[in-house]
Short mmCIF file of C-alpha atoms in Angstrom, two decimals:
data_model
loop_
_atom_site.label_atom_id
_atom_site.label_comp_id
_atom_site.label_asym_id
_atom_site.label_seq_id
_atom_site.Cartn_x
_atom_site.Cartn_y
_atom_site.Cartn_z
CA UNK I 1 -14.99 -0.64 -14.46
CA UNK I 2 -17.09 -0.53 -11.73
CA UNK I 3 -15.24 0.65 -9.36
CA UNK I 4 -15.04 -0.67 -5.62
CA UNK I 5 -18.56 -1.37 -4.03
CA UNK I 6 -19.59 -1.03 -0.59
CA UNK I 7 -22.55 -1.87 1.38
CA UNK I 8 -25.18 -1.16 2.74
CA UNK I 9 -24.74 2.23 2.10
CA UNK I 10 -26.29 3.49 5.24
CA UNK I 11 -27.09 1.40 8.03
CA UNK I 12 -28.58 2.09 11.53
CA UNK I 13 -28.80 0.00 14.60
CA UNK I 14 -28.90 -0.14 17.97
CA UNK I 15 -26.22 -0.48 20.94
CA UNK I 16 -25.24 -4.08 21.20
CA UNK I 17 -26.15 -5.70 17.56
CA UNK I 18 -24.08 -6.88 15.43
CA UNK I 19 -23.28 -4.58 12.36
CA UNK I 20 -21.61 -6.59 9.08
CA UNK I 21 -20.49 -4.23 6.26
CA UNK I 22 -19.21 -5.59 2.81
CA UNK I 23 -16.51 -4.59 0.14
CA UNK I 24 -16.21 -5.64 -3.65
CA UNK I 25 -12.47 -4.56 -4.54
CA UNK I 26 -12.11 -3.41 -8.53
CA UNK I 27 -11.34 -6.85 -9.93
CA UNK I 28 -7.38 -7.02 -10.51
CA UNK I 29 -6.29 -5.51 -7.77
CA UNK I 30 -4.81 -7.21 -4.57
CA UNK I 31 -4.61 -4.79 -1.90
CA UNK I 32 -8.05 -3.83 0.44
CA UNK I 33 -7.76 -1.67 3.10
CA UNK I 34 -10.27 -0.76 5.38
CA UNK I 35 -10.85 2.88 6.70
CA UNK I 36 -12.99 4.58 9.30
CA UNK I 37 -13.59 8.56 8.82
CA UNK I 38 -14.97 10.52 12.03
CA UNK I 39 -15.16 14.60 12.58
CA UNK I 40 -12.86 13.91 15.83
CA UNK I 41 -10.24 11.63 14.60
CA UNK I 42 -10.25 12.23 10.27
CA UNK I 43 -9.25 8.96 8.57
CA UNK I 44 -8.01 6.07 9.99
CA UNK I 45 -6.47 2.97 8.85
CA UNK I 46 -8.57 0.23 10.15
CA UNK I 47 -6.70 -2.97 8.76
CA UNK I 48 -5.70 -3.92 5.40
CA UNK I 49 -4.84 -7.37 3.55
CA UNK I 50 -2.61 -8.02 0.39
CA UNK I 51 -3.60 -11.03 -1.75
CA UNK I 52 -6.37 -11.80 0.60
CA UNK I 53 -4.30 -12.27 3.87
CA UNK I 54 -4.57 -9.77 6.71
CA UNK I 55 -1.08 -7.69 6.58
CA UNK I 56 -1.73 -5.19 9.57
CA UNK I 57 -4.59 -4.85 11.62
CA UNK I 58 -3.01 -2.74 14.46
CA UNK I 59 -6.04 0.42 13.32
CA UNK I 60 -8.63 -2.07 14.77
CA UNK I 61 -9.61 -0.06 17.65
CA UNK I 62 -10.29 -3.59 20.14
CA UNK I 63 -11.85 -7.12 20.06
CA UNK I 64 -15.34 -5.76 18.66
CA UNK I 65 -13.92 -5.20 15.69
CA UNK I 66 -13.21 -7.91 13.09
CA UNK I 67 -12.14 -8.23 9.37
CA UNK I 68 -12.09 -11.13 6.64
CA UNK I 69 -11.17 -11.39 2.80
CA UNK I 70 -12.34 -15.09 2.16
CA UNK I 71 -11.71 -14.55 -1.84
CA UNK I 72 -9.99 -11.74 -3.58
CA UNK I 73 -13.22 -10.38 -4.75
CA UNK I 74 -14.56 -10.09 -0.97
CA UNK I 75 -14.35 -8.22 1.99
CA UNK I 76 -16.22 -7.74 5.18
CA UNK I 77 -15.53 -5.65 8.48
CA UNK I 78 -17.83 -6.86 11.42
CA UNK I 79 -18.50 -5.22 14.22
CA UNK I 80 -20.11 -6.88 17.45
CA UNK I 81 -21.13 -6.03 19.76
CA UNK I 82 -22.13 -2.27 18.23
CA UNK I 83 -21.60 0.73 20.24
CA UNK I 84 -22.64 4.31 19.48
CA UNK I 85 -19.33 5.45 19.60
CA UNK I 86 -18.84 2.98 16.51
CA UNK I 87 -20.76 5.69 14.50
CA UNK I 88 -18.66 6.68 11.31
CA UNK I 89 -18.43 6.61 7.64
CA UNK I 90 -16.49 3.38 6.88
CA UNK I 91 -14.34 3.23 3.63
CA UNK I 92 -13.06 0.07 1.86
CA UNK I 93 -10.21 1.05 -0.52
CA UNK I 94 -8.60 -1.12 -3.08
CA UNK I 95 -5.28 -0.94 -5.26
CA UNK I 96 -3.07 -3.21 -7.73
CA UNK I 97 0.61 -3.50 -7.56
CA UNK I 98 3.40 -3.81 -4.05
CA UNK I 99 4.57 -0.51 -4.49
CA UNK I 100 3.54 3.10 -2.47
CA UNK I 101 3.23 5.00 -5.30
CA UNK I 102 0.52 3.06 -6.77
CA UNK I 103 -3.51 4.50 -6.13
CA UNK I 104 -5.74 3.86 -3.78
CA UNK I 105 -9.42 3.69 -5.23
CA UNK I 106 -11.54 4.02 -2.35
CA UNK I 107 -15.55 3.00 -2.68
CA UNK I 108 -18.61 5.66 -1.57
CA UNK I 109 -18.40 4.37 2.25
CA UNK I 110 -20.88 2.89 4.23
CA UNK I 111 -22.78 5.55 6.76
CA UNK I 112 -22.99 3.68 10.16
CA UNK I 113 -24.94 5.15 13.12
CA UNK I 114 -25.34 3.25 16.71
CA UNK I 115 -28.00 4.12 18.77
CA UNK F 1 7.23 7.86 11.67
CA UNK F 2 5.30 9.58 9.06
CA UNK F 3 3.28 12.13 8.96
CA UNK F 4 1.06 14.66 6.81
CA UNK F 5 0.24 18.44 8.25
CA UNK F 6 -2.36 20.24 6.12
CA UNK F 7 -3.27 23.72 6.35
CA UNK F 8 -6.30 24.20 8.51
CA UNK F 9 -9.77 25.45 7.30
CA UNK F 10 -12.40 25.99 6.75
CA UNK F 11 -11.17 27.63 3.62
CA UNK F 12 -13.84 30.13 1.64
CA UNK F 13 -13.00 31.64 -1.40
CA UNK F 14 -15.41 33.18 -4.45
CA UNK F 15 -15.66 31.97 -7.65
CA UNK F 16 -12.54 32.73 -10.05
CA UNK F 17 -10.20 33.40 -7.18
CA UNK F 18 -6.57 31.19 -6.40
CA UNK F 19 -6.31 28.66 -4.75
CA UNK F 20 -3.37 27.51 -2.26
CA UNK F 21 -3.79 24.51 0.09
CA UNK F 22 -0.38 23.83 1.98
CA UNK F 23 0.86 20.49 2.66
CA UNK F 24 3.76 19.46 4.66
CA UNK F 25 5.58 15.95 5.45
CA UNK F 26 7.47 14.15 7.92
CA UNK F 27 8.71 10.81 6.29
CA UNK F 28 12.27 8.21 6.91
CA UNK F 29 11.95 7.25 3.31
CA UNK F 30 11.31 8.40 -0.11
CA UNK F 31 7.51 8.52 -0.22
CA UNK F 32 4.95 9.27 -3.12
CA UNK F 33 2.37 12.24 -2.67
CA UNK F 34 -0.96 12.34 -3.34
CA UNK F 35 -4.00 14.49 -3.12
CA UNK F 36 -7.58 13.48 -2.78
CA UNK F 37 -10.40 14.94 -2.78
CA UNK F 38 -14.35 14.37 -1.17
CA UNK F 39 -17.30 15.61 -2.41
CA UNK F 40 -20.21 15.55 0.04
CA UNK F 41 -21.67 12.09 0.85
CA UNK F 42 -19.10 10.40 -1.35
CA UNK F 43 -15.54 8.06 -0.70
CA UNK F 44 -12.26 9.56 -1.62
CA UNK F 45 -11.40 10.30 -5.25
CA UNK F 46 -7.66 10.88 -6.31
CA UNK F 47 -6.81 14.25 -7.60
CA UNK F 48 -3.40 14.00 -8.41
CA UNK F 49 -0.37 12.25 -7.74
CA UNK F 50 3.56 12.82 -7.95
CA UNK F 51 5.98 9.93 -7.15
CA UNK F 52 9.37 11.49 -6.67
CA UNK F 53 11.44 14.95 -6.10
CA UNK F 54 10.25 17.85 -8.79
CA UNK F 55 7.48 15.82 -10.41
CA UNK F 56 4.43 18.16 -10.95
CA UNK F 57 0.82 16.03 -10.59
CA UNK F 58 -2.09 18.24 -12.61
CA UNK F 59 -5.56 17.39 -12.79
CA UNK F 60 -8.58 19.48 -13.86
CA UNK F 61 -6.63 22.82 -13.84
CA UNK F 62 -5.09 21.65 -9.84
CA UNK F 63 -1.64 21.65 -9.47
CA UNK F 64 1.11 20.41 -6.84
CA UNK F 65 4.59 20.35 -7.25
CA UNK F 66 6.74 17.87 -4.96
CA UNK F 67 9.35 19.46 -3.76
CA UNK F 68 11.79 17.33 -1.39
CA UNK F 69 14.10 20.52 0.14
CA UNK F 70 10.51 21.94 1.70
CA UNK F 71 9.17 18.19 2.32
CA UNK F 72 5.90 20.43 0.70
CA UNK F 73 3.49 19.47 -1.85
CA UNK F 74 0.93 22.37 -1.94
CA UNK F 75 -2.25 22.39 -4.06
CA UNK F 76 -2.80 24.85 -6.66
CA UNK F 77 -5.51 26.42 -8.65
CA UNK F 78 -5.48 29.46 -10.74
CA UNK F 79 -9.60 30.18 -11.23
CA UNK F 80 -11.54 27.69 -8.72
CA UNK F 81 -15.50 26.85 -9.69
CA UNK F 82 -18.34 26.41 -7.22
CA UNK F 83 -17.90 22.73 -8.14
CA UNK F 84 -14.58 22.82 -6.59
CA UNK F 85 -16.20 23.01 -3.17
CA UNK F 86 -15.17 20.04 -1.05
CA UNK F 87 -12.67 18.57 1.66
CA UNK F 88 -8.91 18.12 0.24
CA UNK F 89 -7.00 15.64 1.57
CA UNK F 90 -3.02 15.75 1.33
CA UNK F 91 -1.58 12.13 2.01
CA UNK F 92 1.74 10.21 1.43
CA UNK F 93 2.98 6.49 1.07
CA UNK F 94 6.40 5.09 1.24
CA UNK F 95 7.84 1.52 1.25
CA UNK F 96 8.85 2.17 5.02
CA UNK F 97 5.02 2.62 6.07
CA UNK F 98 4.37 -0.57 3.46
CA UNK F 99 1.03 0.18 1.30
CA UNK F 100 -0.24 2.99 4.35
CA UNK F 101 -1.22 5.72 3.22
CA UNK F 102 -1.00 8.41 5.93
CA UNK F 103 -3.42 11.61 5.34
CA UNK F 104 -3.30 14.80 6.76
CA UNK F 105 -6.89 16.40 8.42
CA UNK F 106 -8.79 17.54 5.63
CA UNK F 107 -9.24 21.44 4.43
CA UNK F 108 -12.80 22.28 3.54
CA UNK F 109 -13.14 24.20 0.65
CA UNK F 110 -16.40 26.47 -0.24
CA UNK F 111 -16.63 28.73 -3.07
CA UNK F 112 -19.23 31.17 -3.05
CA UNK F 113 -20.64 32.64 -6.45
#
């Protein structure tokens, strides 16, 4: 399998554009999440969606941030307008089955800087 | 509402030495433990999981033992590698958090040859 797939795998802008980052989940499974990992703050849950509908988005830090699963193979987390504050390694995680004790695979993370 | 404390690092052992990450909960329900660990530059791999009271998770010679009267689950190793070097994170789920898993800081890890 080919796991979950992220990307771009690094991206750098600048203050103000708009930044779109993209998920592939492991086919099968029907959970995404979405997480953001910086030095100050470790991981944080973003948002996540079960069978392709959004089930708790109260990680999105405000407005600028926005999240869509239009097919169960598909996810993307926008951000606009960009900030450098926004810089952070952004994971999309994926897992099969309702229940808590089932795994989350998580993908390699796309490296976002702001300038 | 739930919660994960991890021991703090950085930790920095040498090669062939034990290893002993602590991990402590706060949860309302019964959750399911996990460790994962990060090698530089990559995403999250699980280590090893155990799913209710006394259940031992092992993978590649790590060990943690969930044990509900200490709400612990501390990571083991008898003989760590250079290769073991990375971040270790301790995290939890239960059905009263939904799917979230909640993870505790991080300990970095370094083993020196």
């Amino acid at each position: 399998d080919a796991g979950v797939i992220q990307s771009p795998r690094h991206e750098v802008t600048e203050m103000g554009q708009e930044v779109t980052l993209r998920c592939k989940p492991i086919s099968g499974h029907n959970s995404l999440f979405w997480y953001r990992q910086t030095m100050m703050r470790g991981l944080e849950l973003l948002i996540y969606f079960n069978n392709n509908v959004p089930i708790d988005d109260s990680g999105m830090p405000e407005d600028r941030f926005s999240a869509k699963m239009p097919n169960a193979s598909f996810s993307t987390l926008k951000i606009q307008p960009s900030e450098p504050r926004d810089s952070a390694v952004y994971f999309c995680a994926s897992k099969s089955g309702q229940g808590p004790q089932e795994t989350q695979y998580f993908g390699p993370g796309t490296r976002l800087l702001v300038l | 509402g739930n919660s994960v404390t991890q021991m703090e690092g950085p930790v920095t052992l040498s090669e062939e030495a034990f290893l002993t990450i602590n991990c402590t909960y706060t949860a309302t329900g019964y959750p399911s433990l996990f460790w994962y660990v990060q090698y530089p530059g990559e995403g999250l791999q699980l280590l090893l999981k155990a799913t209710k009271a006394d259940d031992k998770g092992s993978n590649k010679g790590f060990e943690a033992t969930y044990r509900k009267e200490t709400t612990s689950f501390h990571l083991e190793k008898g003989s760590v590698q250079v290769s073991d070097s990375a971040v270790y994170f301790c995290a939890l789920s239960d059905l009263e958090g939904a799917q979230k898993l909640v993870f505790g800081q991080g300990t970095r890890l370094t083993i020196n040859p």
